[in-house]
Short mmCIF file of C-alpha atoms in Angstrom, two decimals:
data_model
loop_
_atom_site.label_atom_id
_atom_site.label_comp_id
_atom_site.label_asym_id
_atom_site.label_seq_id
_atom_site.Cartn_x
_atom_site.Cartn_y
_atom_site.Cartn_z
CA UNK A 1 62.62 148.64 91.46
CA UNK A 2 62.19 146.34 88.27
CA UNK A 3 65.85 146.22 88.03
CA UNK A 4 66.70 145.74 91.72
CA UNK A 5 64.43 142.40 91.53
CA UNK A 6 65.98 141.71 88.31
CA UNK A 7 69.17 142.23 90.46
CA UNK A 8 68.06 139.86 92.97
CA UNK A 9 66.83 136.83 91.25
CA UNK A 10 70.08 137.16 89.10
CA UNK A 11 72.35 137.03 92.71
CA UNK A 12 69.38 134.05 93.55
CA UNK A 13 71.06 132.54 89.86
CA UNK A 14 74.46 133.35 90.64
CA UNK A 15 73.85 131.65 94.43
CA UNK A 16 72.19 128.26 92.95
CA UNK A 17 75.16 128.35 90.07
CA UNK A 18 77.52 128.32 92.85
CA UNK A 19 75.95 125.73 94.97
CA UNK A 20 75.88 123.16 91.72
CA UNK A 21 79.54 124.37 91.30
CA UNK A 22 80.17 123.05 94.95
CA UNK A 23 78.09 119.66 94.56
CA UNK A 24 79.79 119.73 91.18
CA UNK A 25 83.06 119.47 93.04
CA UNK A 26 81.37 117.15 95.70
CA UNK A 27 80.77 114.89 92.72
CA UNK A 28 84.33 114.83 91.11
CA UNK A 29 85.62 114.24 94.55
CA UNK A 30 83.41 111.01 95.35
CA UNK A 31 84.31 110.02 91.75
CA UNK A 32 87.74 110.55 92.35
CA UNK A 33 87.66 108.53 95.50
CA UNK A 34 85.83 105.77 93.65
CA UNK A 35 88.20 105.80 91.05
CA UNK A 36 91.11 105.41 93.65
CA UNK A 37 89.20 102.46 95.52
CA UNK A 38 88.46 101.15 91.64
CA UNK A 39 92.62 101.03 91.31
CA UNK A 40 93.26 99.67 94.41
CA UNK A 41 90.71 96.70 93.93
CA UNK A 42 92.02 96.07 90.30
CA UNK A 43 95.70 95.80 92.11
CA UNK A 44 94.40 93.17 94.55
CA UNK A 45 92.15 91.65 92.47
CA UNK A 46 95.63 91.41 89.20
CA UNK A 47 97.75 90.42 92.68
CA UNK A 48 94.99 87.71 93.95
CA UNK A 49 94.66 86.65 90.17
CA UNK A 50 98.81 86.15 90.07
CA UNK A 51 98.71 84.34 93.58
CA UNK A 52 95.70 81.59 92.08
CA UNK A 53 97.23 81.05 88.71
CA UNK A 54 100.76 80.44 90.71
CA UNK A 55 99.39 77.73 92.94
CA UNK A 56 97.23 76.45 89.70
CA UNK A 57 100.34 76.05 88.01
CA UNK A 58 102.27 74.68 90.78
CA UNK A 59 99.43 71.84 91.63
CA UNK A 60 99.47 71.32 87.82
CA UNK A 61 103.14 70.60 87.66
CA UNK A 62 102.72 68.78 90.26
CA UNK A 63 100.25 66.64 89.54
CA UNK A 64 102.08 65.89 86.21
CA UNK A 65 105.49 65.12 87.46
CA UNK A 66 103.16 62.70 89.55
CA UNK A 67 101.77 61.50 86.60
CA UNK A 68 104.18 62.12 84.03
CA UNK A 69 101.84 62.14 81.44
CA UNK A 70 99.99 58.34 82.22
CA UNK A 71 96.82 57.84 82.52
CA UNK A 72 95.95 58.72 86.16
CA UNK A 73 93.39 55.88 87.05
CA UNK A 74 95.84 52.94 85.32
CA UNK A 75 99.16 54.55 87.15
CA UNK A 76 97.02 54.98 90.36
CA UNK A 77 96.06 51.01 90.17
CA UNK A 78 100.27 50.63 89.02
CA UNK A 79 101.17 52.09 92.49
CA UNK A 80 98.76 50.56 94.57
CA UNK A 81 99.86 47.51 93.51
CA UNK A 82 103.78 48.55 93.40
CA UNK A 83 102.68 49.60 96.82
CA UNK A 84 101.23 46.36 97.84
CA UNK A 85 104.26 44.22 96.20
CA UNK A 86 106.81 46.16 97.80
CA UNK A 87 104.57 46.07 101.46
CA UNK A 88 104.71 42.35 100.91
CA UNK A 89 108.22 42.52 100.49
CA UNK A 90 109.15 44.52 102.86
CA UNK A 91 107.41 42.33 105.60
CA UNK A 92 109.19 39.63 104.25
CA UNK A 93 112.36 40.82 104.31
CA UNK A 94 111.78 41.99 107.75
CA UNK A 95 111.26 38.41 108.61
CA UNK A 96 113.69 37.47 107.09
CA UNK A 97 116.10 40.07 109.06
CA UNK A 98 114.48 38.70 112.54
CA UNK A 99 115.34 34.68 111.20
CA UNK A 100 118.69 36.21 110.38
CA UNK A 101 119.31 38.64 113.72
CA UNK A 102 118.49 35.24 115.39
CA UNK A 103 120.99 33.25 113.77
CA UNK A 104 123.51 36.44 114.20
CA UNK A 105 122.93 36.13 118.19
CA UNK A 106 122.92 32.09 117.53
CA UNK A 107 126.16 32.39 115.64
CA UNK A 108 127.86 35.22 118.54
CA UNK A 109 127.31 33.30 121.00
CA UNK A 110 128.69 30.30 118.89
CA UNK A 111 132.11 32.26 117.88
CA UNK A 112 133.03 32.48 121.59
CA UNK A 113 132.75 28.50 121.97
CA UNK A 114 134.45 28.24 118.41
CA UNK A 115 137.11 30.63 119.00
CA UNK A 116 139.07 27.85 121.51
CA UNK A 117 138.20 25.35 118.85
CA UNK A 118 139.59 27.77 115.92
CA UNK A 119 143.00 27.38 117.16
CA UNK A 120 142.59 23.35 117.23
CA UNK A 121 141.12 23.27 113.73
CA UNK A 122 143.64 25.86 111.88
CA UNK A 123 146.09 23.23 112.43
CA UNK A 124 144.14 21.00 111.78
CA UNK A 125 143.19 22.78 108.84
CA UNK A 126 146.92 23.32 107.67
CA UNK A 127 147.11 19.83 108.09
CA UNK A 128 144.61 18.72 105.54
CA UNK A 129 146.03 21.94 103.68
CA UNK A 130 149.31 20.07 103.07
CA UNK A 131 147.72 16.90 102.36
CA UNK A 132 145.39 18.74 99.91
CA UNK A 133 148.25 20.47 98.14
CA UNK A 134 149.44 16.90 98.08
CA UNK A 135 146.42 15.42 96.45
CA UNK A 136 146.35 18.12 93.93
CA UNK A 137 150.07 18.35 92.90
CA UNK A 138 149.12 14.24 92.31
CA UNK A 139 146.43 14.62 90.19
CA UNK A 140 147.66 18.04 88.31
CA UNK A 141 145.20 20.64 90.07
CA UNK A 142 146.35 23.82 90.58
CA UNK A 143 144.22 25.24 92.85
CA UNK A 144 141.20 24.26 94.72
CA UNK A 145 139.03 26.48 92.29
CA UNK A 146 140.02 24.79 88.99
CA UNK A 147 138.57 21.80 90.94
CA UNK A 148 135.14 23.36 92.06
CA UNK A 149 134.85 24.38 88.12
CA UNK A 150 135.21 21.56 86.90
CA UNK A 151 132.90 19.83 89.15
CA UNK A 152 129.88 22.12 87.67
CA UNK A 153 128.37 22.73 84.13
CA UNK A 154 129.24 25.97 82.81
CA UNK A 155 126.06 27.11 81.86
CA UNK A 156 124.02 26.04 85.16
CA UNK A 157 126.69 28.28 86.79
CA UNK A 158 125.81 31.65 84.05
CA UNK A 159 122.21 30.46 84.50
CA UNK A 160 122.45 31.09 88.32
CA UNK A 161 124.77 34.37 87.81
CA UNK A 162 122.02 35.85 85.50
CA UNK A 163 119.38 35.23 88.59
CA UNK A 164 121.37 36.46 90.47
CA UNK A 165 122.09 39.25 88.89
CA UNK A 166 118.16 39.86 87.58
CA UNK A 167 117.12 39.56 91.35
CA UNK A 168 119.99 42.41 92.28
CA UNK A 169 118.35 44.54 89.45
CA UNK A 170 114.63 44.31 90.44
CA UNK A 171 115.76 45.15 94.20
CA UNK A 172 117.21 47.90 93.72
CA UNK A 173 114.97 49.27 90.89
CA UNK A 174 112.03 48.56 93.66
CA UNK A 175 113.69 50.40 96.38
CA UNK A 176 114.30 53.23 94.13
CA UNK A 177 111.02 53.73 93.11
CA UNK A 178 109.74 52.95 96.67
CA UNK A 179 112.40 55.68 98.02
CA UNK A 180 111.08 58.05 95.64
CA UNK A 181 106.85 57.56 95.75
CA UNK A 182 107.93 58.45 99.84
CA UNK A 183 109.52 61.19 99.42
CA UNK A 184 106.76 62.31 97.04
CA UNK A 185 104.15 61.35 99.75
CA UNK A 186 105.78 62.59 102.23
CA UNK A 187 103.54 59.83 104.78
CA UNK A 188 100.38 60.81 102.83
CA UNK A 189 98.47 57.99 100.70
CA UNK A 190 96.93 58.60 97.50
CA UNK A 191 93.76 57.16 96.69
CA UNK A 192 91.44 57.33 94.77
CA UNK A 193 89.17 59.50 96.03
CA UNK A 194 91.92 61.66 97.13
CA UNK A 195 92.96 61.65 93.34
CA UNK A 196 89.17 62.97 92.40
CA UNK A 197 89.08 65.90 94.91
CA UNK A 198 92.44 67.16 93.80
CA UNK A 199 91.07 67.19 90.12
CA UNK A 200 87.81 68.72 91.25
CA UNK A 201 90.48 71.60 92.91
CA UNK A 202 91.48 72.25 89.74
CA UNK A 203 88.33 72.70 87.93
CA UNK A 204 86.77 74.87 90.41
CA UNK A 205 90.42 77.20 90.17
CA UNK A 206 89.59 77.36 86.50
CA UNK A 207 86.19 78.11 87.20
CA UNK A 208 87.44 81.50 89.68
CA UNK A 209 89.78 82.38 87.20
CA UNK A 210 87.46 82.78 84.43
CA UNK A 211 85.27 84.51 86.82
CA UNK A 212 88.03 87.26 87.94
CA UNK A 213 88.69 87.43 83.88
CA UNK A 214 84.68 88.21 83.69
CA UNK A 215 85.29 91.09 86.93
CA UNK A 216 88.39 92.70 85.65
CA UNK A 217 86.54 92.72 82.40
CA UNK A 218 83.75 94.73 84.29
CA UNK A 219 85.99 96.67 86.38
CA UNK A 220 87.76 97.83 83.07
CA UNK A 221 84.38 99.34 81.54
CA UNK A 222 83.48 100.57 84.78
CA UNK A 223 86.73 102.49 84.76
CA UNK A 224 86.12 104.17 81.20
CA UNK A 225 83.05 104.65 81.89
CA UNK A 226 84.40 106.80 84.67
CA UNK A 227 87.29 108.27 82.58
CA UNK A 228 84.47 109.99 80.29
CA UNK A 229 82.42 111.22 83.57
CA UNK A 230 85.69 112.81 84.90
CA UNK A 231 86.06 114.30 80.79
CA UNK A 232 81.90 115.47 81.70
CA UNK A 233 83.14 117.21 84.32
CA UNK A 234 85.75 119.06 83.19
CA UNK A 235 83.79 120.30 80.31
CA UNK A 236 81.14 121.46 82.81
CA UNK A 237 83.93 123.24 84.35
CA UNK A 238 85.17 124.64 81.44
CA UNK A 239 81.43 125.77 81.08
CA UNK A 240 80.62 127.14 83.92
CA UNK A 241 83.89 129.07 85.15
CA UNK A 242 82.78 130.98 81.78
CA UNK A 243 79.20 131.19 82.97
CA UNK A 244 80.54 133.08 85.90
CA UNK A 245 82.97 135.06 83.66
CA UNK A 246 79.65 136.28 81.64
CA UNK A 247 77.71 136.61 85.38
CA UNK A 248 80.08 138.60 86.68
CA UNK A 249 80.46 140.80 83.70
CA UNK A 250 76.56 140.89 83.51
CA UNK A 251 76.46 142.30 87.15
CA UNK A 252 79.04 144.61 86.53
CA UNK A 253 77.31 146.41 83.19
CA UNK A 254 73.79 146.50 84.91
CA UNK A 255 75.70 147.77 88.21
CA UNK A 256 77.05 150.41 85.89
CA UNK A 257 74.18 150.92 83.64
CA UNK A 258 71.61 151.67 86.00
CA UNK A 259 70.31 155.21 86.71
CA UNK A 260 72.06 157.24 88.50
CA UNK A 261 73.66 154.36 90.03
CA UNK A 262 77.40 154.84 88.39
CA UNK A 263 78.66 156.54 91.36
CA UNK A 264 77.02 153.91 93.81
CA UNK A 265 79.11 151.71 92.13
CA UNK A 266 82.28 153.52 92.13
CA UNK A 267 81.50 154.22 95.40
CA UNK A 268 81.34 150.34 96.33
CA UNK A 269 84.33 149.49 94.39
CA UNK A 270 86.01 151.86 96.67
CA UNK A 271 84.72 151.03 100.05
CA UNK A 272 85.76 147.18 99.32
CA UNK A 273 88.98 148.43 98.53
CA UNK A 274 89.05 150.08 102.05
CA UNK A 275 87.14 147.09 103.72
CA UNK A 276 89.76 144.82 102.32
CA UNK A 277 92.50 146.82 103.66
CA UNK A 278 90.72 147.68 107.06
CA UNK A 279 90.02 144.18 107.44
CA UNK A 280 93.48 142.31 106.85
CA UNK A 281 94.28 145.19 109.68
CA UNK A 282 91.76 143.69 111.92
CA UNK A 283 92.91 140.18 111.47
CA UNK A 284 96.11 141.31 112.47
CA UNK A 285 95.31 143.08 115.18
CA UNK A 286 92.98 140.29 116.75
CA UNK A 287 95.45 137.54 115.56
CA UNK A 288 93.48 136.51 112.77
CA UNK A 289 90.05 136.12 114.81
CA UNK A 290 87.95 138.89 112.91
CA UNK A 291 87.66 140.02 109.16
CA UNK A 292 85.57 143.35 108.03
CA UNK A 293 83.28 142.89 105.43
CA UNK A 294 79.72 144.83 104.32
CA UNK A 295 76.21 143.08 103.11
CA UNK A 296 74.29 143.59 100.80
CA UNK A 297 72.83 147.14 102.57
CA UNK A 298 76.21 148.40 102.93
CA UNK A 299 76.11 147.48 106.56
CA UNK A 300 79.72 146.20 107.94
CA UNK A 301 79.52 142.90 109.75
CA UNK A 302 82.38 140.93 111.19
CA UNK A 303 83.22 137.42 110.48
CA UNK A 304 84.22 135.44 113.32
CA UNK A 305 86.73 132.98 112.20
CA UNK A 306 87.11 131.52 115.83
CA UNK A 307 83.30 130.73 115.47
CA UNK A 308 82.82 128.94 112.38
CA UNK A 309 83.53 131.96 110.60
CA UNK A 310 80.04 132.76 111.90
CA UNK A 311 78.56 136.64 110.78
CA UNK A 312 78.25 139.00 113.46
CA UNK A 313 76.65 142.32 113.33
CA UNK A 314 79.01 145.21 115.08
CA UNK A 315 76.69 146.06 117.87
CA UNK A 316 77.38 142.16 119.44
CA UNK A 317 81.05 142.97 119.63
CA UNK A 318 82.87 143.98 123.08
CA UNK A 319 83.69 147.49 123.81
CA UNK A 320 87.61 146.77 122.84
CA UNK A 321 86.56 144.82 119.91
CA UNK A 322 84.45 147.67 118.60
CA UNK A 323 87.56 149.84 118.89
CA UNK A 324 89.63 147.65 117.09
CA UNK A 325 87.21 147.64 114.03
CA UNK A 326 86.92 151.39 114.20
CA UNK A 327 90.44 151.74 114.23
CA UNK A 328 90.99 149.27 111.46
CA UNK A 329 88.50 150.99 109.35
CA UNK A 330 89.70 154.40 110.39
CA UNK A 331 93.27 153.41 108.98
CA UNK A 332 91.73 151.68 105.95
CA UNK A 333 89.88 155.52 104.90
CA UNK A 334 93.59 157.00 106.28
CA UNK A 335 95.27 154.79 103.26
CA UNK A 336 93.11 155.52 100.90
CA UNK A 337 92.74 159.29 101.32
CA UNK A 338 96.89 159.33 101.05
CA UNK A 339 96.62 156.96 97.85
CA UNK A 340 93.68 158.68 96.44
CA UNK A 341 93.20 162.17 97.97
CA UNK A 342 94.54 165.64 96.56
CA UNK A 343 95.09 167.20 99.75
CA UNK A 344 98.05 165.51 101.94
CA UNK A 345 96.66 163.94 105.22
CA UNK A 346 98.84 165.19 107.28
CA UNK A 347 98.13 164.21 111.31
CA UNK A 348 95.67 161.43 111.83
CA UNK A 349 93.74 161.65 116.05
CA UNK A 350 92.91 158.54 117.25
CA UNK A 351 90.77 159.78 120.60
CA UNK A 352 90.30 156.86 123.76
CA UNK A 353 89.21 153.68 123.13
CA UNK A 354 92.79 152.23 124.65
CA UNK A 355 91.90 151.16 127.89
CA UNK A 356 89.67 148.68 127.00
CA UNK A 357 92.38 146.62 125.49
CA UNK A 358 94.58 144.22 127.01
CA UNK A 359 98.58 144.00 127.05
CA UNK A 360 99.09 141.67 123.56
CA UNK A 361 96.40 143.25 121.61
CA UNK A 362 97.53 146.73 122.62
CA UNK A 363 101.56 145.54 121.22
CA UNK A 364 99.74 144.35 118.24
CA UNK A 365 97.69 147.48 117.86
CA UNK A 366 100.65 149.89 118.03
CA UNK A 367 102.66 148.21 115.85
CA UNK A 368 99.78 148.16 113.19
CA UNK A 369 99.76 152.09 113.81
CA UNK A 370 103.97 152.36 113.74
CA UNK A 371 103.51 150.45 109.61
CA UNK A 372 101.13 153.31 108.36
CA UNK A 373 103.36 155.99 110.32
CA UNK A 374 105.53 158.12 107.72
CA UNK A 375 107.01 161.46 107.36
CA UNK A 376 103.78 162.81 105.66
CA UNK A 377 101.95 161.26 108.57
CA UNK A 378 101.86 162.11 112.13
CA UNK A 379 99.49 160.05 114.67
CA UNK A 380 98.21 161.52 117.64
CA UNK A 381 96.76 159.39 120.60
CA UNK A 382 94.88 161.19 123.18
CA UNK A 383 94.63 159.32 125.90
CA UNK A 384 94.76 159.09 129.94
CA UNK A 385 96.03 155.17 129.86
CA UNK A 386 99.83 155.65 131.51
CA UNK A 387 101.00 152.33 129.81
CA UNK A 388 100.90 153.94 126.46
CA UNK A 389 103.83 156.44 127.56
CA UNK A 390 106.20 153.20 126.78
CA UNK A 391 105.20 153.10 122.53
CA UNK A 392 105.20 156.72 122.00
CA UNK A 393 108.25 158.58 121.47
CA UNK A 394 106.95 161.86 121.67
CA UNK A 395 104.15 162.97 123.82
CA UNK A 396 102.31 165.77 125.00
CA UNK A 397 101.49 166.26 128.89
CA UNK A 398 98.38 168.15 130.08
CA UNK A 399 98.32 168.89 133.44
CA UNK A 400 94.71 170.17 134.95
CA UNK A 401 94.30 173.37 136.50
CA UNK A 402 94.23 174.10 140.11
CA UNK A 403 92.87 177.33 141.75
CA UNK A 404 95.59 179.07 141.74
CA UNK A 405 96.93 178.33 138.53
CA UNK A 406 95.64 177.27 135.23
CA UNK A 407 96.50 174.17 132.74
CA UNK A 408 100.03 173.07 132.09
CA UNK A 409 101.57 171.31 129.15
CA UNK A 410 105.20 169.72 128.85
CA UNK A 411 106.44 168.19 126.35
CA UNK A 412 108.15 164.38 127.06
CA UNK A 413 110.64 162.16 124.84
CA UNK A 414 111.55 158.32 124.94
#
């Protein structure tokens, strides 16, 4: 008795050493999953990281080929007033453009009158042509020009090229620079405060970015910190798969050491051997529904795997289903007897019990019986269900006796 409650609170060990292997297992699972959500949130957060630092450096570039290098607050005042010149200028030269689309009607409508006086004035024109050829071949001109030239200083007329030529320059160095600060705008106006916010932008990106730095930072020791749990566990593993090693050996010795208790334990070694086999028949025949297995009193129960693989005890099965088990426990003692036995078992009786059973289970039932059938083993049904007649080659009919004769038996092949 000492030993058997030695027994027990060793299986009450072995049962709480399996249940911390299984929460264990729960453990390195929810780490695992952790560690997989860890991953993915170090991707987004590197990804997110890439995106900020991309637009940083865009607004950065931008702001400096805005710049290019000036002070901001000085070339902010240089546009505004570049802006305000060239506004000034530009309403000016569009009223100029009005004075001159005025004059441009004035002057159309002036062309029609002048064209019937062109025609009067050409020759009058070739007229005064002729008489200033005239004039100039008399006073040694060759051309009108050489006239005009020498009717002006030299360098009044370079002074006035030069303005000219200035004035050209600054217009079209203004409407470069005024083409180019739009297309930069593109219809937006910088101000100052505009300036400030887009500067404050930036500082507050540097500011997230140094704070992501700080996260990935945690993340990281977050993540070895994990690595060495995970290296925990599998030492615990390690340890305790040999824990069980030593367990089971344990129960096995003080199985085998007890008195008088060697040949209960052969004796249980054996009869799992023939509840293993009887059961992976049963699960066959009841299309994997039912397995055969014993408790701790040697008692078979059935598992129910349609159930939640719920226990059952054998007197809460049907009367079919209890002939299953019998039959798949009969052939499980039949194998082992042939395996084991000295004596040949030679015919094996399986008596009733059929008609409970329907059409599939009964296939599935005979065929189980046709895989243990062999020369050195006959089966013998008795039975009074006629649909058997179709699986059995060979059968024996017994006819009842009548008063005026007694029993007859034929003999009947497929």
């Amino acid at each position: 008795k000492n030993n058997e409650r030695i027994l027990e609170e060793l299986s009450e060990e072995y049962i709480k050493i399996k249940e911390n292997k299984v929460n264990i297992e729960n453990i390195i699972q929810k780490h695992s999953n952790n560690l997989y959500e860890i991953n993915i949130e170090l991707i987004r957060t590197v990804e997110s990281y890439a995106e900020k630092k991309k637009s940083r450096d865009e607004k950065y570039k931008e702001v400096i080929s805005i710049t290019r290098g000036e002070d901001t607050l000085v070339l902010i005042s240089n546009i505004d007033e570049e802006i305000n010149r060239i506004t000034y200028q530009e309403e000016k030269n569009k009223k100029i453009l009005e004075e001159q689309k005025i004059e441009y009607e004035r002057v159309t409508s002036l062309k029609s009158n002048l064209a019937g006086v062109l025609y009067i004035e050409k020759e009058e024109y070739e007229t005064q042509q002729n008489q200033l050829n005239q004039l100039l071949k008399d006073n040694k001109f060759e051309s009108i020009n050489e006239v005009k030239r020498s009717s002006l200083d030299l360098d009044y007329i370079r002074k006035i090229q030069d303005e000219i030529m200035h004035y050209d320059d600054e217009i079209n160095i203004a409407q470069l620079k005024y083409k180019e600060l739009k297309e930069k705008l593109c219809g937006r106006r910088i101000d100052k405060e505009k300036f400030k916010s887009l500067k404050n932008n930036i500082n507050i990106i540097h500011e997230e970015l140094i704070k992501i730095k700080e996260k990935i930072s945690r993340k990281n020791n977050k993540l070895l910190n994990l690595e060495k749990s995970l290296d925990r566990v599998d030492e615990i593993n390690k340890d305790l798969d040999k824990i069980n090693k030593d367990i089971k050996l344990l129960e096995e010795l003080k199985d085998v050491v007890k008195d008088k208790q060697f040949v209960e334990y052969m004796s249980i070694s054996r009869l799992m051997d023939i509840c293993e086999n009887a059961s992976n028949r049963l699960a066959f025949i009841t299309n994997g529904r039912y397995n055969l297995e014993f408790d701790k009193k040697l008692n078979f129960i059935v598992r129910d795997n349609f159930n939640n693989r719920a226990i059952r005890t054998i007197d809460t099965l049907s009367g079919g289903e209890l002939f299953l088990t019998s039959l798949a426990l009969a052939i499980g003692f039949s194998s082992q007897i042939q395996l084991k036995g000295n004596s040949i078992l030679e015919v094996l009786f399986l008596d009733e019990g059929f008609g409970t059973l329907d059409d599939k289970t009964l296939k599935q039932t005979i065929k189980s019986l046709e895989e243990i059938y062999s020369k050195n083993l006959s089966i013998g049904i008795i039975s009074h269900i006629k649909d058997l007649k179709v699986y059995i080659p060979a059968k024996i009919i017994v006819t009842s006796p009548t008063e005026k004769e007694g029993s007859k038996i034929k003999l009947e092949y497929n």
